[in-house]
Tab-separated table of C-alpha atoms in Angstrom:
chain	number	residue	atom	x	y	z
T	25	MET	CA	96.154	113.368	103.186
T	26	LEU	CA	98.407	110.792	104.824
T	27	GLU	CA	100.094	111.792	108.065
T	28	ALA	CA	102.408	109.972	110.423
T	29	LYS	CA	100.694	109.330	113.772
T	30	ARG	CA	103.917	108.180	115.409
T	31	LEU	CA	107.575	107.524	114.619
T	32	ASN	CA	109.517	105.478	117.134
T	33	LYS	CA	113.133	104.484	117.379
T	34	ALA	CA	114.451	101.423	119.236
T	35	VAL	CA	117.902	99.872	119.527
T	36	VAL	CA	118.606	96.186	118.869
T	37	PRO	CA	120.373	94.704	121.923
T	38	LYS	CA	124.058	94.161	121.261
T	39	SER	CA	123.781	90.814	123.004
T	40	LEU	CA	121.370	89.683	120.262
T	41	ILE	CA	123.106	91.037	117.132
T	42	PRO	CA	126.568	92.424	117.989
T	43	ASP	CA	127.693	93.063	114.405
T	44	PRO	CA	125.110	92.899	111.581
T	45	SER	CA	126.201	91.296	108.347
T	46	PRO	CA	126.257	93.637	105.308
T	47	ALA	CA	124.176	91.667	102.746
T	48	ASN	CA	123.378	93.547	99.505
T	49	ILE	CA	122.228	96.947	98.270
T	50	GLN	CA	118.574	95.848	98.385
T	51	SER	CA	117.149	96.160	101.929
T	52	THR	CA	115.137	92.947	101.927
T	53	ARG	CA	116.201	91.411	105.256
T	54	LEU	CA	113.364	92.719	107.415
T	55	ALA	CA	109.711	91.769	107.842
T	56	VAL	CA	107.191	93.483	110.137
T	57	GLN	CA	103.901	92.382	111.678
T	58	THR	CA	101.683	94.309	114.050
T	59	ASN	CA	99.207	93.203	116.691
T	60	GLY	CA	95.522	94.110	116.512
T	61	ASP	CA	95.602	97.386	118.434
T	62	ALA	CA	98.992	98.453	117.017
T	63	SER	CA	100.369	99.029	120.532
T	64	SER	CA	103.444	97.056	119.491
T	65	CYS	CA	104.826	95.243	116.462
T	66	TRP	CA	107.049	92.278	115.756
T	67	VAL	CA	110.085	92.976	113.622
T	68	TYR	CA	111.974	90.059	112.061
T	69	LEU	CA	115.631	90.679	111.114
T	70	ALA	CA	118.115	88.483	109.246
T	71	SER	CA	121.823	88.797	109.929
T	72	GLY	CA	124.333	86.237	108.764
T	73	SER	CA	122.643	82.840	108.703
T	74	ARG	CA	120.178	83.550	111.529
T	75	ILE	CA	116.787	85.221	111.963
T	76	TYR	CA	115.916	87.307	115.001
T	77	LYS	CA	112.652	88.794	116.215
T	78	LEU	CA	111.967	91.848	118.317
T	79	GLN	CA	108.787	93.151	119.884
T	80	ILE	CA	108.908	96.953	119.760
T	81	ALA	CA	106.537	99.222	121.668
T	82	MET	CA	104.703	101.723	119.485
T	83	GLU	CA	104.122	104.552	121.872
T	84	ASP	CA	101.750	107.420	121.177
T	85	SER	CA	103.659	110.630	120.954
T	86	PHE	CA	103.759	113.987	119.225
T	87	VAL	CA	105.510	113.681	115.862
T	88	GLY	CA	107.831	116.615	115.494
T	89	ARG	CA	108.778	117.989	112.098
T	90	GLY	CA	112.040	119.544	111.014
T	91	LYS	CA	113.065	121.173	107.770
T	92	GLU	CA	111.494	119.944	104.535
T	93	SER	CA	108.771	117.973	106.428
T	94	LEU	CA	111.387	115.682	108.024
T	95	LEU	CA	109.881	113.668	110.894
T	96	ILE	CA	111.735	113.500	114.214
T	97	PRO	CA	111.566	110.062	115.954
T	98	GLU	CA	110.809	109.410	119.605
T	99	GLN	CA	112.768	106.809	121.564
T	100	THR	CA	110.913	103.601	122.467
T	101	SER	CA	111.808	100.299	124.046
T	102	VAL	CA	112.302	96.721	122.883
T	103	LEU	CA	109.802	94.657	124.853
T	104	ASP	CA	111.119	91.253	123.840
T	105	SER	CA	113.895	89.870	121.630
T	106	SER	CA	114.985	86.388	120.712
T	107	LEU	CA	116.479	84.116	118.089
T	108	VAL	CA	113.901	82.497	115.803
T	109	ASN	CA	114.038	78.745	116.315
T	110	ARG	CA	114.529	77.353	112.824
T	111	CYS	CA	117.218	75.482	110.921
T	112	PRO	CA	120.187	77.825	110.290
T	113	TYR	CA	121.489	78.448	106.793
T	114	GLN	CA	125.017	77.772	105.600
T	115	SER	CA	125.349	81.207	103.990
T	116	GLU	CA	124.034	84.730	104.544
T	117	ILE	CA	120.285	85.253	104.377
T	118	GLN	CA	119.331	87.751	101.688
T	119	SER	CA	115.534	88.117	101.916
T	120	LEU	CA	112.686	87.751	104.436
T	121	VAL	CA	108.980	87.750	103.522
T	122	LEU	CA	105.892	87.513	105.743
T	123	ALA	CA	102.588	86.292	104.305
T	124	GLN	CA	99.167	85.865	105.896
T	125	THR	CA	97.311	82.548	105.478
T	126	GLU	CA	93.669	82.433	104.385
T	127	ASN	CA	92.252	81.812	107.831
T	128	MET	CA	94.130	84.949	108.982
T	129	ASP	CA	95.159	83.356	112.278
T	130	CYS	CA	98.580	82.241	111.135
T	131	SER	CA	101.414	83.935	109.248
T	132	ILE	CA	104.172	82.180	107.369
T	133	LEU	CA	107.759	83.371	107.220
T	134	GLY	CA	109.840	82.687	104.145
T	135	SER	CA	113.572	83.255	103.811
T	136	VAL	CA	116.217	82.621	101.179
T	137	ASP	CA	120.005	82.712	101.400
T	138	SER	CA	122.644	83.831	98.908
T	139	TYR	CA	122.700	80.415	97.172
T	140	GLY	CA	118.930	80.174	96.818
T	141	GLN	CA	117.979	77.819	99.651
T	142	LEU	CA	114.363	78.437	100.601
T	143	ILE	CA	112.870	77.783	104.043
T	144	VAL	CA	109.196	78.414	104.795
T	145	SER	CA	107.551	77.890	108.192
T	146	PRO	CA	104.592	79.247	110.184
T	147	LEU	CA	105.267	81.754	112.927
T	148	ASP	CA	103.005	79.699	115.205
T	149	THR	CA	104.902	76.410	115.398
T	150	SER	CA	101.774	74.578	116.578
T	151	LYS	CA	100.145	75.209	113.166
T	152	THR	CA	102.257	73.440	110.574
T	153	ASP	CA	99.435	72.417	108.173
T	154	GLY	CA	101.665	71.982	105.132
T	155	PHE	CA	103.410	75.377	105.366
T	156	THR	CA	106.732	74.047	106.692
T	157	TYR	CA	109.270	73.034	104.077
T	158	SER	CA	112.816	73.575	102.918
T	159	VAL	CA	114.029	73.599	99.320
T	160	PRO	CA	117.728	73.361	98.428
T	161	PRO	CA	119.049	75.367	95.463
T	162	ARG	CA	118.715	73.762	92.031
T	163	ASP	CA	122.470	73.615	91.531
T	164	TYR	CA	123.093	72.431	95.087
T	165	GLY	CA	124.914	75.625	96.041
T	166	VAL	CA	127.651	75.376	93.442
T	167	GLY	CA	129.136	78.674	92.336
T	168	GLU	CA	129.228	82.142	93.846
T	169	GLY	CA	126.593	83.461	96.176
T	170	SER	CA	124.703	86.663	95.433
T	171	TRP	CA	121.534	88.557	96.276
T	172	ALA	CA	118.444	86.341	96.273
T	173	GLY	CA	114.837	87.489	96.421
T	174	LEU	CA	111.554	85.848	97.388
T	175	CYS	CA	107.869	86.495	96.851
T	176	PHE	CA	104.711	84.502	97.521
T	177	ASN	CA	101.712	84.306	95.246
T	178	PRO	CA	98.978	86.179	97.206
T	179	ASN	CA	96.270	84.002	95.661
T	180	GLN	CA	98.107	80.746	96.341
T	181	LEU	CA	100.554	80.976	99.224
T	182	SER	CA	101.970	77.529	98.544
T	183	MET	CA	103.512	79.016	95.358
T	184	ALA	CA	106.749	80.961	95.750
T	185	ALA	CA	109.267	82.493	93.352
T	186	VAL	CA	112.965	82.633	94.249
T	187	ALA	CA	115.274	84.978	92.315
T	188	ARG	CA	119.041	84.433	92.174
T	189	SER	CA	120.993	87.378	90.855
T	190	PHE	CA	124.264	85.921	89.617
T	191	CYS	CA	122.531	82.837	88.185
T	192	LYS	CA	119.994	85.040	86.321
T	193	THR	CA	117.210	82.629	87.291
T	194	ILE	CA	113.741	82.704	88.837
T	195	ASP	CA	112.691	79.336	90.288
T	196	ILE	CA	108.969	78.729	90.795
T	197	TYR	CA	107.910	76.308	93.547
T	198	ASP	CA	104.654	74.831	94.768
T	199	GLN	CA	105.741	74.151	98.332
T	200	ASP	CA	108.840	71.981	97.859
T	201	ILE	CA	107.995	70.926	94.271
T	202	HIS	CA	109.929	72.740	91.550
T	203	LEU	CA	107.563	73.843	88.772
T	204	ARG	CA	109.644	75.917	86.404
T	205	THR	CA	112.775	78.027	85.960
T	206	LEU	CA	112.654	81.421	84.239
T	207	ARG	CA	115.923	82.733	82.815
T	208	THR	CA	116.398	86.484	82.705
T	209	LEU	CA	118.676	88.422	80.368
T	210	TRP	CA	120.190	90.518	83.180
T	211	TYR	CA	120.737	90.117	86.900
T	212	PRO	CA	117.304	90.159	88.629
T	213	THR	CA	117.028	92.671	91.485
T	214	SER	CA	113.377	92.405	92.650
T	215	LEU	CA	110.194	90.517	91.823
T	216	ILE	CA	106.492	90.424	92.636
T	217	PHE	CA	103.439	88.341	91.688
T	218	MET	CA	100.905	90.608	89.993
T	219	ASP	CA	97.503	89.742	91.475
T	220	LYS	CA	95.368	92.818	90.784
T	221	PHE	CA	95.068	93.649	87.103
T	222	SER	CA	93.583	90.513	85.439
T	223	GLU	CA	92.091	87.105	86.087
T	224	SER	CA	95.364	85.502	85.018
T	225	ALA	CA	97.413	87.624	87.401
T	226	SER	CA	98.054	84.692	89.724
T	227	SER	CA	100.430	83.355	87.071
T	228	THR	CA	102.092	86.686	86.172
T	229	LEU	CA	105.399	87.978	87.545
T	230	ALA	CA	106.966	91.422	87.271
T	231	ILE	CA	110.770	91.358	87.531
T	232	THR	CA	113.358	94.106	87.463
T	233	GLU	CA	116.527	93.009	85.693
T	234	GLY	CA	119.263	95.429	84.767
T	235	SER	CA	117.590	98.556	83.370
T	236	GLN	CA	114.496	96.610	82.259
T	237	LEU	CA	111.131	95.738	83.749
T	238	SER	CA	110.095	92.336	82.394
T	239	ILE	CA	106.681	90.634	82.624
T	240	TRP	CA	106.449	86.843	82.734
T	241	ASP	CA	103.451	84.542	82.354
T	242	LEU	CA	103.901	81.062	83.843
T	243	ARG	CA	101.406	79.590	81.351
T	244	VAL	CA	103.413	80.736	78.310
T	245	LYS	CA	106.210	78.654	76.780
T	246	GLU	CA	107.344	81.052	74.002
T	247	ASN	CA	110.326	83.263	74.813
T	248	GLY	CA	110.815	81.333	78.008
T	249	GLY	CA	107.632	82.811	79.431
T	250	CYS	CA	108.538	86.479	78.953
T	251	VAL	CA	105.565	88.335	77.464
T	252	HIS	CA	106.708	91.950	77.720
T	253	ARG	CA	109.811	94.097	78.327
T	254	ILE	CA	109.970	97.774	79.237
T	255	MET	CA	113.301	99.610	78.928
T	256	GLY	CA	114.189	102.063	81.634
T	257	SER	CA	117.041	104.598	81.633
T	258	VAL	CA	119.985	103.105	79.773
T	259	GLY	CA	122.810	102.313	82.157
T	260	ASP	CA	120.734	102.744	85.329
T	261	VAL	CA	119.825	99.545	87.168
T	262	LEU	CA	116.244	99.111	88.457
T	263	TYR	CA	116.237	97.848	92.032
T	264	ALA	CA	112.562	97.884	93.061
T	265	VAL	CA	109.107	96.997	91.762
T	266	ASN	CA	105.741	97.108	93.524
T	267	GLU	CA	102.040	96.858	92.751
T	268	SER	CA	99.223	99.062	94.065
T	269	SER	CA	95.809	97.849	95.165
T	270	SER	CA	94.400	99.363	91.967
T	271	GLY	CA	96.829	97.420	89.768
T	272	TYR	CA	99.421	100.065	88.857
T	273	ILE	CA	103.062	98.957	88.741
T	274	ALA	CA	105.870	101.130	90.141
T	275	ALA	CA	109.554	100.705	89.323
T	276	GLY	CA	112.604	102.652	90.450
T	277	GLY	CA	116.375	102.395	90.668
T	278	GLY	CA	119.639	104.092	89.844
T	279	ASP	CA	118.080	107.022	87.971
T	280	ARG	CA	116.315	108.145	91.236
T	281	THR	CA	113.015	108.229	89.381
T	282	VAL	CA	109.746	106.428	90.206
T	283	THR	CA	107.832	105.369	87.075
T	284	ILE	CA	104.223	104.200	87.357
T	285	TYR	CA	102.891	101.890	84.593
T	286	ASP	CA	99.358	100.981	83.610
T	287	PRO	CA	99.522	97.177	83.013
T	288	ARG	CA	96.536	97.241	80.613
T	289	LYS	CA	98.680	98.855	77.920
T	290	TRP	CA	102.089	99.054	79.654
T	291	SER	CA	102.437	102.783	79.189
T	292	ALA	CA	103.860	105.163	81.805
T	293	VAL	CA	101.110	107.156	83.502
T	294	SER	CA	103.459	109.109	85.780
T	295	ARG	CA	107.142	109.790	86.328
T	296	TRP	CA	108.427	111.301	89.557
T	297	LEU	CA	111.860	112.585	88.514
T	298	ASN	CA	114.746	112.749	91.027
T	299	CYS	CA	112.440	112.172	93.988
T	300	SER	CA	115.277	110.553	95.976
T	301	LYS	CA	118.692	111.931	96.712
T	302	TYR	CA	120.359	108.557	95.955
T	303	GLU	CA	119.449	105.358	94.143
T	304	ILE	CA	116.034	103.954	94.913
T	305	THR	CA	116.199	100.456	96.431
T	306	GLY	CA	112.671	100.098	97.821
T	307	LEU	CA	109.113	100.993	96.753
T	308	THR	CA	105.771	100.246	98.299
T	309	PHE	CA	102.321	101.731	97.702
T	310	SER	CA	100.235	102.886	100.658
T	311	SER	CA	97.535	100.491	101.842
T	312	VAL	CA	95.466	103.423	103.092
T	313	ASP	CA	95.570	105.502	99.907
T	314	PRO	CA	97.178	103.938	96.759
T	315	ASN	CA	97.755	107.449	95.392
T	316	TYR	CA	100.642	107.639	97.885
T	317	ILE	CA	103.901	105.733	97.580
T	318	TYR	CA	106.811	105.178	99.956
T	319	VAL	CA	110.256	105.568	98.383
T	320	GLN	CA	113.362	104.213	100.101
T	321	GLY	CA	116.809	105.432	99.112
T	322	VAL	CA	120.061	103.494	99.267
T	323	ASP	CA	121.338	105.743	102.070
T	324	TYR	CA	119.048	106.298	105.080
T	325	GLU	CA	116.032	108.285	103.928
T	326	VAL	CA	112.409	107.270	103.274
T	327	LEU	CA	109.858	109.632	101.775
T	328	CYS	CA	106.123	109.473	101.198
T	329	GLY	CA	104.364	111.392	98.532
T	330	ARG	CA	101.603	111.569	95.904
T	331	TRP	CA	102.938	109.960	92.750
T	332	ARG	CA	100.444	111.588	90.377
T	333	GLU	CA	101.250	115.127	91.538
T	334	ASN	CA	104.959	114.374	92.268
T	335	GLU	CA	104.368	115.962	95.656
T	336	LYS	CA	106.259	114.987	98.793
T	337	ALA	CA	104.125	114.649	101.950
T	338	PHE	CA	106.788	113.826	104.569
T	339	SER	CA	110.029	111.912	105.069
T	340	PHE	CA	112.120	110.426	107.840
T	341	ARG	CA	115.680	109.251	108.126
T	342	GLY	CA	117.576	106.507	109.839
T	343	ASP	CA	120.855	107.173	111.536
T	344	SER	CA	122.886	105.089	109.080
T	345	ASN	CA	122.374	103.030	105.908
T	346	TRP	CA	119.367	100.713	105.776
T	347	LEU	CA	120.004	96.988	106.197
T	348	GLY	CA	116.338	96.099	105.999
T	349	PHE	CA	113.078	97.901	105.288
T	350	SER	CA	109.486	96.724	104.908
T	351	LYS	CA	105.817	97.594	105.345
T	352	CYS	CA	102.927	95.588	106.776
T	353	SER	CA	100.915	93.996	103.973
T	354	ASP	CA	97.578	95.451	105.087
T	355	ARG	CA	98.469	98.540	107.107
T	356	ASP	CA	100.742	101.535	106.693
T	357	ILE	CA	103.202	100.508	109.412
T	358	LEU	CA	106.758	100.705	108.191
T	359	ALA	CA	109.930	99.426	109.833
T	360	GLY	CA	113.566	99.977	108.943
T	361	TRP	CA	116.741	98.540	110.393
T	362	CYS	CA	119.964	100.528	110.246
T	363	ASP	CA	123.612	99.508	110.193
T	364	SER	CA	124.015	101.175	113.595
T	365	GLY	CA	121.550	98.716	115.161
T	366	SER	CA	118.619	101.161	115.360
T	367	VAL	CA	115.118	100.139	114.281
T	368	PHE	CA	112.657	102.832	113.158
T	369	VAL	CA	108.896	102.142	113.146
T	370	ALA	CA	106.368	104.547	111.593
T	371	ASP	CA	102.587	104.370	111.854
T	372	VAL	CA	100.872	106.321	109.058
T	373	SER	CA	97.165	106.945	108.436
């Protein structure tokens, strides 16, 4: 059974980010990376047109529990904080994504703003090796800005997909070369490359748009590349999609329900009804045990539970609405950034 080893709370210095920008309902403006011994972690935050990084101490402490298995955080310190040295955007950043390169000694940081401008660069500036590039939006920033999402292809990190909500488009890039544009029926709200369930997964995208979960194959021309659509609750927008290490796909949104799909026949294998108090805006499977899933609500609560049994294991809360929330790609270390300026870091095993 998964348990939280520690839950720490730190405060972003006001001198670094005095007033965070609001962004959108999806909390996609945070990325987290831990060092080898997990004594501290680096948290990357996007506010306005800038990116900031903080090194937060992860101190060993007793994790207290309140009512309904609610975890009580312990105060910790910010060891280091600075502005990330990269070209600033002209509009508000909407999404941050960290990805690990094949040699595992360098991570790349991707970001996209409300008009779809993509910037990718390595965290270690001495190792550029083709991972530094900037791509302007296809329409050169004409029109109204909106939420924009980003995901990298885990099997080919040079390939990235950029979603633009108001434009109803998904642009596929190989570094700075535009490969293709997918056009959704509704406003896209989240996207992932599916890399677990088949040999062709490196070319397959799962996208939430409106109340639908749509599956796209980049090798297919018919129907614009859309190969399957699954209808969710009518009138309730889906805001989150995620894939487990065993290939299951999870989707959740306005109906406060997590639905798990088997991609081999696209049937629902589990539904966790009303697991969140408010709309679900973030989902991620556990890296330790894929039978557990982390569910983030639109307010300030995150819960962890077994999705097959619909059983809650524990939860913790921020002190105000989430502005960003993310999990390490290979470990169950979660970080959330609140409107108040607090950052919560949980280490689960």
